[in-house]
Amino acid sequence: MSTISDPPSGSFQLSMLINDTRYRSYTFQFIALILLILAFAYLGYNLLANLQAAGLNISYKFLGEPAGYDINQTLIDYTSQSSHWRASLVGVLNTLLVAFLGCIMATVIGVVVGVLRLSNNWLVRQLMSIYVEIFRNVPVLIWILIIMAVFIAVLPQPRDFRGEDATASMVFGAFAFTGRGFYSPAPVFGPGSGVVVAVFLASIAGIFAFRNYAKKALYDRGQLIPTLWPSLAIFFIPAILAFFVMGRPITLDLPSLQGFNFQGGIFMRNSLIALWFALSIYTAAFIAENVRAGILAVSKGQTEAAASLGLRPGRIMNLVVLPQALRVIIPPLISQYLNLTKNSSLAIAVGYMDLTGTLGGITLNQTGRAIEAIFLLMLFYLAISLAISAIMNVYNNAVKLKER
Amino acid sequence: MSDTHAQTVAFVRDTMLPEQPPPASEAGVIKWMRENLFKGWFNSILTLLSIFFIYKIVSGAYPWFANGIWNTSSLAECREMLDGMTGACFSVLTERWNQLLFGFTYPTEAYWRPTLAVVLLLVAIAPVLYPKAPRKLMLFTAIYPFLAFWLIWGGTLLTPLMVLVGLIAGYFAFKKFERQSFAMGMLAGLVATVVVIWAGGVIPAAMPDVLALQAIPSRDLGGFMLNMILGTVCVSLSLPLGIMLALGRQSSMPIIKWMCVVFIEFIRGVPLITLLFVANVVLAYFFPPGSNIDLVLRVIIMITMFSSAYIAEVIRGGLAALPRGQYEAGDSLGLDYAQSMRFIILPQALKISIPGIVNVAVGLFKDTTLVSVISMFDLVGMIRGPILASTEWNGVYWELWGFAVFVFFIVCFSISKYSQWLERQLATDHR
Amino acid sequence: MKKIAILGAMTVAGLSAGVASAATLDDVKARGKLNCGVTTGLVGFAAPNANGEWEGFDVGVCRAVAAAVLGDPTAVEFVPTTGKTRFTALASGEIDLLARNTTWTFSRDVDLGFEFVGINYYDGQGFMVPKELGVSSAKELDGATVCIQTGTTTELNLADFFRANNISYEPVPIETNAEAQPLYLEGACDVYTTDASGLAATRAAFENPGDHVVLPEIISKEPLGPLVRHGDNQWGDIARWTLNALIAAEELGVTSANVSELASAAGSNPEINRLLGTEGTLGAMLGLEADWAVKAIMAGGNYGELFEKNIGENTPIGLARGLNALWTEGGLLYTPPFR
């Protein structure tokens, strides 16, 4: 808009609403507001008319009624007698679970691939760019369904483990990879296991303390203390010692074939794994590009300056390149996390019971409360993305270059 | 000097030695391999691992491809022909190609129509994609949407023709009133368009058989054709919307800015699938009672809203990247808002935004597969539903999914390659 | 009008559609087509054949209503619906009639605001398992993985059944019948549960139907019937009495073969005369032509003919009449008199 230079003068005339740039914007906004209100009124009127014609109303009472259906993966107590509200909560937790697992795995794969794409090994470079191109250019829904198809068609079903002429067997007698999901041993915490866990946590704290000490030693005195091997030692030795000292309080619950399915151990359903893996490898392809771009964005002079100071390549990466690259990498990385979380709503294609599966799926179907259920569903995703955007803004402000 | 030299030295070479080839380890393939594959133990391990990985894939996939069977009519027959060998049953593709590409209810005798529409699409977008293509093709681009509509949905040509006439009338009205002000022009154009279409609506209604193709309802659309239609229609519709939203968000008028921000952030905050649910089960409640807007149109509305929010963000980035001087230049020339946007700001901002817009378009095209979740039979929906559940082809996973991956990869990869090419073409300011 | 709307001139459509909706019958007549909601594909009940034409038992009901109202059994637009979309499609007016093996329940009738116009198939929920598992009763299914279609009453029945018998199971929710099929066949679930008729229809599409058994337990009552929106009683009456006409026709021995002959002149049986419009004014009371029932019966035959042609014992689905026989033959089909 043009900037105003004239001092306001004379009396106000009606034509100024259109011809005077000072007032015209008010006219436009007023018209826009009226149009907006009219549009909403029109839609709302239609909605009410349609609902009235169909004899329906908007009500959230259904949330308190018993859901009546069962959910296979529940992180909190849930039975078919729990309310729809509780079923939605189960869905929320399942969404967050798969999003959390997916973000971690996508980051790991993405960073590795992104760094390897800049490797000086030609073959690896080519392989990684093939990976990125293939996964980026095919819809994630297809990847989810393909991994699900692997489960359905390739992996053995529990019935193949049964009997004398079983065609499949468990790995190490403890892990079973079946078409219905993966079974692995679950730790059982007996009496005295609290000590072991406490020791373990303490040793993790110890690692951080040691690393801090090493860093301080490096910065203050220029003394280089090796960190890798001591860290590993601190990580393993005290916990293992405590484990045996306490008389092996933690035992393993092995899965075993009973009846139709394996029982015991930890069970990760095929739907969870299909969704998790597919989201991870798909998002990782994008993250790899972000990482690559971030590293390339660090000027070559930085690397050369570090090298001329005599730093080894590993340290150049850790101390010079990565800290600067992170500033470029992290904002798009977080928006990839957001995309992953939103894409996790595709769970419905493989029957994973996330929020879209419970509230937006079965609850909607059973109660017929489409408007209410979808409204709540959108609200949840909106809250998540606003929260993540807020985190991103805080981060951006924190790492903003402090210019003096 | 030379004399003394000649006496003290027995032999003086007076010609250059022929160049020796560099040591074997420093030349040609070997040097390249040393530098690119086996530099240090870590790289060597990586290389060996990669070779092993490639070998595994090739040795597994090759017999599958080589033994592929292309001419059976059911999985059982195909398995019988393979006789225990590893091999693909590509016959599912040869037998069901029409369902994969066109869905299972689109009339067979009308397959030429969408095919022709795709071919013409390539012609129509040529002037948009290649700046060097003859400008006159632009005229065809303008006609294309109406032609494609007629080809795909059928009915009388008069219907799209009437809309075209309406738009032309609107354009002339706009030109006539543009002198007074841009807003007046827009308003006049809009009114003229609506009036002409509304009044002219009686013509196709009165003569439904003039230049008519067999009418095909939207719910008969399916297969990859549906993905293509949704992708192209929604991207083209969302471009103007996205530009308006971006301008609105940059606007200095708080109410308009606030409206655009809420819309954009809301749409970007929810997954597309929930918007498709809205199209599927909620949107019908917001239309006037008795109006019957079919699912394809409802989905087009929602996907267009979705992609316009993303395109708006890309264009906003382009607008923000322009130096402030450009805005001031427009003002100092005495141009009003519409003029300075049209002649100065937008041409530059859109140019910067093109790679981002293409990225959004590719993402959107991939997202059109989500309609299979609301039981529309696009390519993925056809595979999951009618084909995998049919008695003949129960259990053919890899051939079908491989086909889907192949098709989407070809399309998306070429678009992103095009975008990279265009980015280099347009990089005029970094010389 | 619709086509222009597709081109984006939404405003135009909005302007013309501002008037309140007319009665469904007038809408259908004005449109010249009946919009009928069916399943996305269940062989025998509603599925497109190789030529893309819809066929099946539920489809027969749609065609009969279309014939009664419009005189043309092909004037039907079939709208495939899932468990999720069927009720909104009906409530929002996208379809005029839902004939999608939908169970008549209290809450659907009262709370969701629909009107069930009758029962065209008495069904119950059953279980299908592969023979090799050696299961003979549903109570032996403790710990089994069960594939189940979401959004159906079967989902709730299943939870109730396992809770009542105090056994556990692992539900695998599936959106459509087509998606359940590969899961069940490849063994990702042990059991597939849905209405017994649906199980029979699904099994008929398998390569080796003999490898699978339907367990004897029927754990619920599933009266399936067509439904319309609440509030438009005339339209509800038309759908209800078209269905009744098909059942009455079987009871009275009127078939698609002899209906035109019987309708040509008033015969000796007054009830047949009233049904076929040669006597009385039943058609006019419905707001239809006098020969509405003749057209409905000619569309696909009477109830018995529809049954035998689509899901009867001579079809791959092979369902016995059972509860769906006429009351005179020990079944539950009993239509109120045409009087």
JSON list of C-alpha atoms in Angstrom, two decimals, chain C residues 175-299:
[
{"chain": "C", "resi": 175, "resn": "GLU", "atom": "CA", "xyz": [-12.45, -51.04, 6.35]},
{"chain": "C", "resi": 176, "resn": "THR", "atom": "CA", "xyz": [-14.02, -53.12, 3.57]},
{"chain": "C", "resi": 177, "resn": "ASN", "atom": "CA", "xyz": [-14.73, -56.73, 2.75]},
{"chain": "C", "resi": 178, "resn": "ALA", "atom": "CA", "xyz": [-12.18, -56.62, -0.08]},
{"chain": "C", "resi": 179, "resn": "GLU", "atom": "CA", "xyz": [-9.39, -55.68, 2.32]},
{"chain": "C", "resi": 180, "resn": "ALA", "atom": "CA", "xyz": [-10.34, -58.40, 4.79]},
{"chain": "C", "resi": 181, "resn": "GLN", "atom": "CA", "xyz": [-10.06, -61.12, 2.20]},
{"chain": "C", "resi": 182, "resn": "PRO", "atom": "CA", "xyz": [-6.27, -61.19, 1.63]},
{"chain": "C", "resi": 183, "resn": "LEU", "atom": "CA", "xyz": [-5.64, -60.76, 5.36]},
{"chain": "C", "resi": 184, "resn": "TYR", "atom": "CA", "xyz": [-7.76, -63.77, 6.16]},
{"chain": "C", "resi": 185, "resn": "LEU", "atom": "CA", "xyz": [-6.51, -65.90, 3.30]},
{"chain": "C", "resi": 186, "resn": "GLU", "atom": "CA", "xyz": [-2.82, -65.27, 4.04]},
{"chain": "C", "resi": 187, "resn": "GLY", "atom": "CA", "xyz": [-3.37, -66.10, 7.69]},
{"chain": "C", "resi": 188, "resn": "ALA", "atom": "CA", "xyz": [-2.84, -62.65, 9.19]},
{"chain": "C", "resi": 189, "resn": "CYS", "atom": "CA", "xyz": [-6.03, -63.37, 11.09]},
{"chain": "C", "resi": 190, "resn": "ASP", "atom": "CA", "xyz": [-7.40, -66.72, 12.19]},
{"chain": "C", "resi": 191, "resn": "VAL", "atom": "CA", "xyz": [-11.04, -65.84, 12.00]},
{"chain": "C", "resi": 192, "resn": "TYR", "atom": "CA", "xyz": [-13.19, -63.65, 9.84]},
{"chain": "C", "resi": 193, "resn": "THR", "atom": "CA", "xyz": [-16.45, -62.54, 11.31]},
{"chain": "C", "resi": 194, "resn": "THR", "atom": "CA", "xyz": [-19.39, -60.76, 9.74]},
{"chain": "C", "resi": 195, "resn": "ASP", "atom": "CA", "xyz": [-23.01, -61.55, 8.89]},
{"chain": "C", "resi": 196, "resn": "ALA", "atom": "CA", "xyz": [-23.44, -65.20, 7.95]},
{"chain": "C", "resi": 197, "resn": "SER", "atom": "CA", "xyz": [-24.67, -64.20, 4.51]},
{"chain": "C", "resi": 198, "resn": "GLY", "atom": "CA", "xyz": [-21.60, -62.03, 4.03]},
{"chain": "C", "resi": 199, "resn": "LEU", "atom": "CA", "xyz": [-19.37, -64.93, 5.06]},
{"chain": "C", "resi": 200, "resn": "ALA", "atom": "CA", "xyz": [-21.04, -67.16, 2.50]},
{"chain": "C", "resi": 201, "resn": "ALA", "atom": "CA", "xyz": [-20.64, -64.52, -0.17]},
{"chain": "C", "resi": 202, "resn": "THR", "atom": "CA", "xyz": [-16.99, -63.96, 0.74]},
{"chain": "C", "resi": 203, "resn": "ARG", "atom": "CA", "xyz": [-16.25, -67.65, 0.81]},
{"chain": "C", "resi": 204, "resn": "ALA", "atom": "CA", "xyz": [-17.83, -68.07, -2.60]},
{"chain": "C", "resi": 205, "resn": "ALA", "atom": "CA", "xyz": [-15.20, -65.76, -4.05]},
{"chain": "C", "resi": 206, "resn": "PHE", "atom": "CA", "xyz": [-12.30, -67.85, -2.67]},
{"chain": "C", "resi": 207, "resn": "GLU", "atom": "CA", "xyz": [-10.30, -70.09, -4.91]},
{"chain": "C", "resi": 208, "resn": "ASN", "atom": "CA", "xyz": [-10.92, -73.09, -2.67]},
{"chain": "C", "resi": 209, "resn": "PRO", "atom": "CA", "xyz": [-14.12, -72.41, -0.75]},
{"chain": "C", "resi": 210, "resn": "GLY", "atom": "CA", "xyz": [-14.05, -75.94, 0.63]},
{"chain": "C", "resi": 211, "resn": "ASP", "atom": "CA", "xyz": [-11.00, -75.16, 2.79]},
{"chain": "C", "resi": 212, "resn": "HIS", "atom": "CA", "xyz": [-13.00, -72.88, 5.03]},
{"chain": "C", "resi": 213, "resn": "VAL", "atom": "CA", "xyz": [-15.84, -73.57, 7.42]},
{"chain": "C", "resi": 214, "resn": "VAL", "atom": "CA", "xyz": [-18.47, -71.32, 8.90]},
{"chain": "C", "resi": 215, "resn": "LEU", "atom": "CA", "xyz": [-18.82, -72.11, 12.60]},
{"chain": "C", "resi": 216, "resn": "PRO", "atom": "CA", "xyz": [-22.26, -73.15, 13.86]},
{"chain": "C", "resi": 217, "resn": "GLU", "atom": "CA", "xyz": [-22.65, -70.28, 16.35]},
{"chain": "C", "resi": 218, "resn": "ILE", "atom": "CA", "xyz": [-24.74, -67.37, 15.24]},
{"chain": "C", "resi": 219, "resn": "ILE", "atom": "CA", "xyz": [-24.06, -64.79, 17.92]},
{"chain": "C", "resi": 220, "resn": "SER", "atom": "CA", "xyz": [-26.54, -62.08, 17.07]},
{"chain": "C", "resi": 221, "resn": "LYS", "atom": "CA", "xyz": [-29.74, -61.08, 15.34]},
{"chain": "C", "resi": 222, "resn": "GLU", "atom": "CA", "xyz": [-29.02, -59.06, 12.23]},
{"chain": "C", "resi": 223, "resn": "PRO", "atom": "CA", "xyz": [-32.23, -58.03, 10.51]},
{"chain": "C", "resi": 224, "resn": "LEU", "atom": "CA", "xyz": [-30.98, -56.35, 7.35]},
{"chain": "C", "resi": 225, "resn": "GLY", "atom": "CA", "xyz": [-33.17, -53.96, 5.48]},
{"chain": "C", "resi": 226, "resn": "PRO", "atom": "CA", "xyz": [-33.30, -50.90, 3.28]},
{"chain": "C", "resi": 227, "resn": "LEU", "atom": "CA", "xyz": [-33.67, -47.53, 4.97]},
{"chain": "C", "resi": 228, "resn": "VAL", "atom": "CA", "xyz": [-34.61, -43.95, 4.17]},
{"chain": "C", "resi": 229, "resn": "ARG", "atom": "CA", "xyz": [-34.44, -40.63, 5.98]},
{"chain": "C", "resi": 230, "resn": "HIS", "atom": "CA", "xyz": [-36.84, -39.86, 8.79]},
{"chain": "C", "resi": 231, "resn": "GLY", "atom": "CA", "xyz": [-39.51, -37.35, 8.05]},
{"chain": "C", "resi": 232, "resn": "ASP", "atom": "CA", "xyz": [-40.49, -38.05, 4.47]},
{"chain": "C", "resi": 233, "resn": "ASN", "atom": "CA", "xyz": [-43.28, -40.51, 5.10]},
{"chain": "C", "resi": 234, "resn": "GLN", "atom": "CA", "xyz": [-44.48, -40.72, 1.54]},
{"chain": "C", "resi": 235, "resn": "TRP", "atom": "CA", "xyz": [-41.06, -41.79, 0.32]},
{"chain": "C", "resi": 236, "resn": "GLY", "atom": "CA", "xyz": [-40.74, -44.22, 3.21]},
{"chain": "C", "resi": 237, "resn": "ASP", "atom": "CA", "xyz": [-44.11, -45.72, 2.29]},
{"chain": "C", "resi": 238, "resn": "ILE", "atom": "CA", "xyz": [-43.05, -46.18, -1.31]},
{"chain": "C", "resi": 239, "resn": "ALA", "atom": "CA", "xyz": [-39.89, -48.03, -0.32]},
{"chain": "C", "resi": 240, "resn": "ARG", "atom": "CA", "xyz": [-41.69, -50.07, 2.33]},
{"chain": "C", "resi": 241, "resn": "TRP", "atom": "CA", "xyz": [-44.53, -51.17, 0.10]},
{"chain": "C", "resi": 242, "resn": "THR", "atom": "CA", "xyz": [-42.30, -51.89, -2.86]},
{"chain": "C", "resi": 243, "resn": "LEU", "atom": "CA", "xyz": [-40.42, -54.33, -0.66]},
{"chain": "C", "resi": 244, "resn": "ASN", "atom": "CA", "xyz": [-43.71, -55.70, 0.65]},
{"chain": "C", "resi": 245, "resn": "ALA", "atom": "CA", "xyz": [-45.01, -56.03, -2.90]},
{"chain": "C", "resi": 246, "resn": "LEU", "atom": "CA", "xyz": [-42.06, -58.25, -3.78]},
{"chain": "C", "resi": 247, "resn": "ILE", "atom": "CA", "xyz": [-42.74, -60.48, -0.79]},
{"chain": "C", "resi": 248, "resn": "ALA", "atom": "CA", "xyz": [-46.51, -60.52, -1.37]},
{"chain": "C", "resi": 249, "resn": "ALA", "atom": "CA", "xyz": [-45.92, -61.39, -5.00]},
{"chain": "C", "resi": 250, "resn": "GLU", "atom": "CA", "xyz": [-44.07, -64.51, -4.00]},
{"chain": "C", "resi": 251, "resn": "GLU", "atom": "CA", "xyz": [-46.79, -65.40, -1.53]},
{"chain": "C", "resi": 252, "resn": "LEU", "atom": "CA", "xyz": [-49.46, -64.88, -4.18]},
{"chain": "C", "resi": 253, "resn": "GLY", "atom": "CA", "xyz": [-47.55, -66.72, -6.87]},
{"chain": "C", "resi": 254, "resn": "VAL", "atom": "CA", "xyz": [-46.93, -63.68, -9.01]},
{"chain": "C", "resi": 255, "resn": "THR", "atom": "CA", "xyz": [-43.62, -63.99, -10.83]},
{"chain": "C", "resi": 256, "resn": "SER", "atom": "CA", "xyz": [-41.81, -61.94, -13.44]},
{"chain": "C", "resi": 257, "resn": "ALA", "atom": "CA", "xyz": [-42.97, -64.53, -15.98]},
{"chain": "C", "resi": 258, "resn": "ASN", "atom": "CA", "xyz": [-46.68, -64.30, -15.33]},
{"chain": "C", "resi": 259, "resn": "VAL", "atom": "CA", "xyz": [-47.06, -60.78, -13.99]},
{"chain": "C", "resi": 260, "resn": "SER", "atom": "CA", "xyz": [-47.86, -59.12, -17.29]},
{"chain": "C", "resi": 261, "resn": "GLU", "atom": "CA", "xyz": [-50.48, -61.71, -18.03]},
{"chain": "C", "resi": 262, "resn": "LEU", "atom": "CA", "xyz": [-52.05, -61.34, -14.58]},
{"chain": "C", "resi": 263, "resn": "ALA", "atom": "CA", "xyz": [-51.99, -57.58, -14.83]},
{"chain": "C", "resi": 264, "resn": "SER", "atom": "CA", "xyz": [-53.61, -57.41, -18.23]},
{"chain": "C", "resi": 265, "resn": "ALA", "atom": "CA", "xyz": [-57.08, -57.82, -16.75]},
{"chain": "C", "resi": 266, "resn": "ALA", "atom": "CA", "xyz": [-58.62, -58.24, -13.33]},
{"chain": "C", "resi": 267, "resn": "GLY", "atom": "CA", "xyz": [-58.46, -61.87, -12.28]},
{"chain": "C", "resi": 268, "resn": "SER", "atom": "CA", "xyz": [-60.24, -63.97, -9.75]},
{"chain": "C", "resi": 269, "resn": "ASN", "atom": "CA", "xyz": [-57.98, -63.21, -6.76]},
{"chain": "C", "resi": 270, "resn": "PRO", "atom": "CA", "xyz": [-58.90, -59.76, -5.42]},
{"chain": "C", "resi": 271, "resn": "GLU", "atom": "CA", "xyz": [-55.63, -59.34, -3.53]},
{"chain": "C", "resi": 272, "resn": "ILE", "atom": "CA", "xyz": [-53.58, -59.94, -6.69]},
{"chain": "C", "resi": 273, "resn": "ASN", "atom": "CA", "xyz": [-55.86, -57.47, -8.46]},
{"chain": "C", "resi": 274, "resn": "ARG", "atom": "CA", "xyz": [-55.26, -54.84, -5.81]},
{"chain": "C", "resi": 275, "resn": "LEU", "atom": "CA", "xyz": [-51.52, -55.48, -5.83]},
{"chain": "C", "resi": 276, "resn": "LEU", "atom": "CA", "xyz": [-51.26, -55.25, -9.59]},
{"chain": "C", "resi": 277, "resn": "GLY", "atom": "CA", "xyz": [-53.54, -52.24, -9.84]},
{"chain": "C", "resi": 278, "resn": "THR", "atom": "CA", "xyz": [-56.36, -53.82, -11.80]},
{"chain": "C", "resi": 279, "resn": "GLU", "atom": "CA", "xyz": [-58.65, -53.14, -8.89]},
{"chain": "C", "resi": 280, "resn": "GLY", "atom": "CA", "xyz": [-58.65, -50.31, -6.36]},
{"chain": "C", "resi": 281, "resn": "THR", "atom": "CA", "xyz": [-56.38, -47.28, -6.22]},
{"chain": "C", "resi": 282, "resn": "LEU", "atom": "CA", "xyz": [-53.41, -48.39, -4.13]},
{"chain": "C", "resi": 283, "resn": "GLY", "atom": "CA", "xyz": [-50.93, -46.87, -6.58]},
{"chain": "C", "resi": 284, "resn": "ALA", "atom": "CA", "xyz": [-52.60, -43.49, -6.47]},
{"chain": "C", "resi": 285, "resn": "MET", "atom": "CA", "xyz": [-52.52, -43.54, -2.66]},
{"chain": "C", "resi": 286, "resn": "LEU", "atom": "CA", "xyz": [-48.73, -43.85, -2.88]},
{"chain": "C", "resi": 287, "resn": "GLY", "atom": "CA", "xyz": [-48.58, -41.13, -5.47]},
{"chain": "C", "resi": 288, "resn": "LEU", "atom": "CA", "xyz": [-47.51, -43.59, -8.15]},
{"chain": "C", "resi": 289, "resn": "GLU", "atom": "CA", "xyz": [-48.99, -45.14, -11.25]},
{"chain": "C", "resi": 290, "resn": "ALA", "atom": "CA", "xyz": [-51.55, -47.90, -10.83]},
{"chain": "C", "resi": 291, "resn": "ASP", "atom": "CA", "xyz": [-49.17, -50.52, -12.18]},
{"chain": "C", "resi": 292, "resn": "TRP", "atom": "CA", "xyz": [-46.26, -49.59, -9.89]},
{"chain": "C", "resi": 293, "resn": "ALA", "atom": "CA", "xyz": [-46.06, -53.05, -8.38]},
{"chain": "C", "resi": 294, "resn": "VAL", "atom": "CA", "xyz": [-46.18, -54.71, -11.80]},
{"chain": "C", "resi": 295, "resn": "LYS", "atom": "CA", "xyz": [-43.13, -52.75, -12.84]},
{"chain": "C", "resi": 296, "resn": "ALA", "atom": "CA", "xyz": [-41.36, -53.50, -9.56]},
{"chain": "C", "resi": 297, "resn": "ILE", "atom": "CA", "xyz": [-41.97, -57.22, -9.98]},
{"chain": "C", "resi": 298, "resn": "MET", "atom": "CA", "xyz": [-40.99, -57.19, -13.62]},
{"chain": "C", "resi": 299, "resn": "ALA", "atom": "CA", "xyz": [-37.68, -55.48, -12.74]}
]
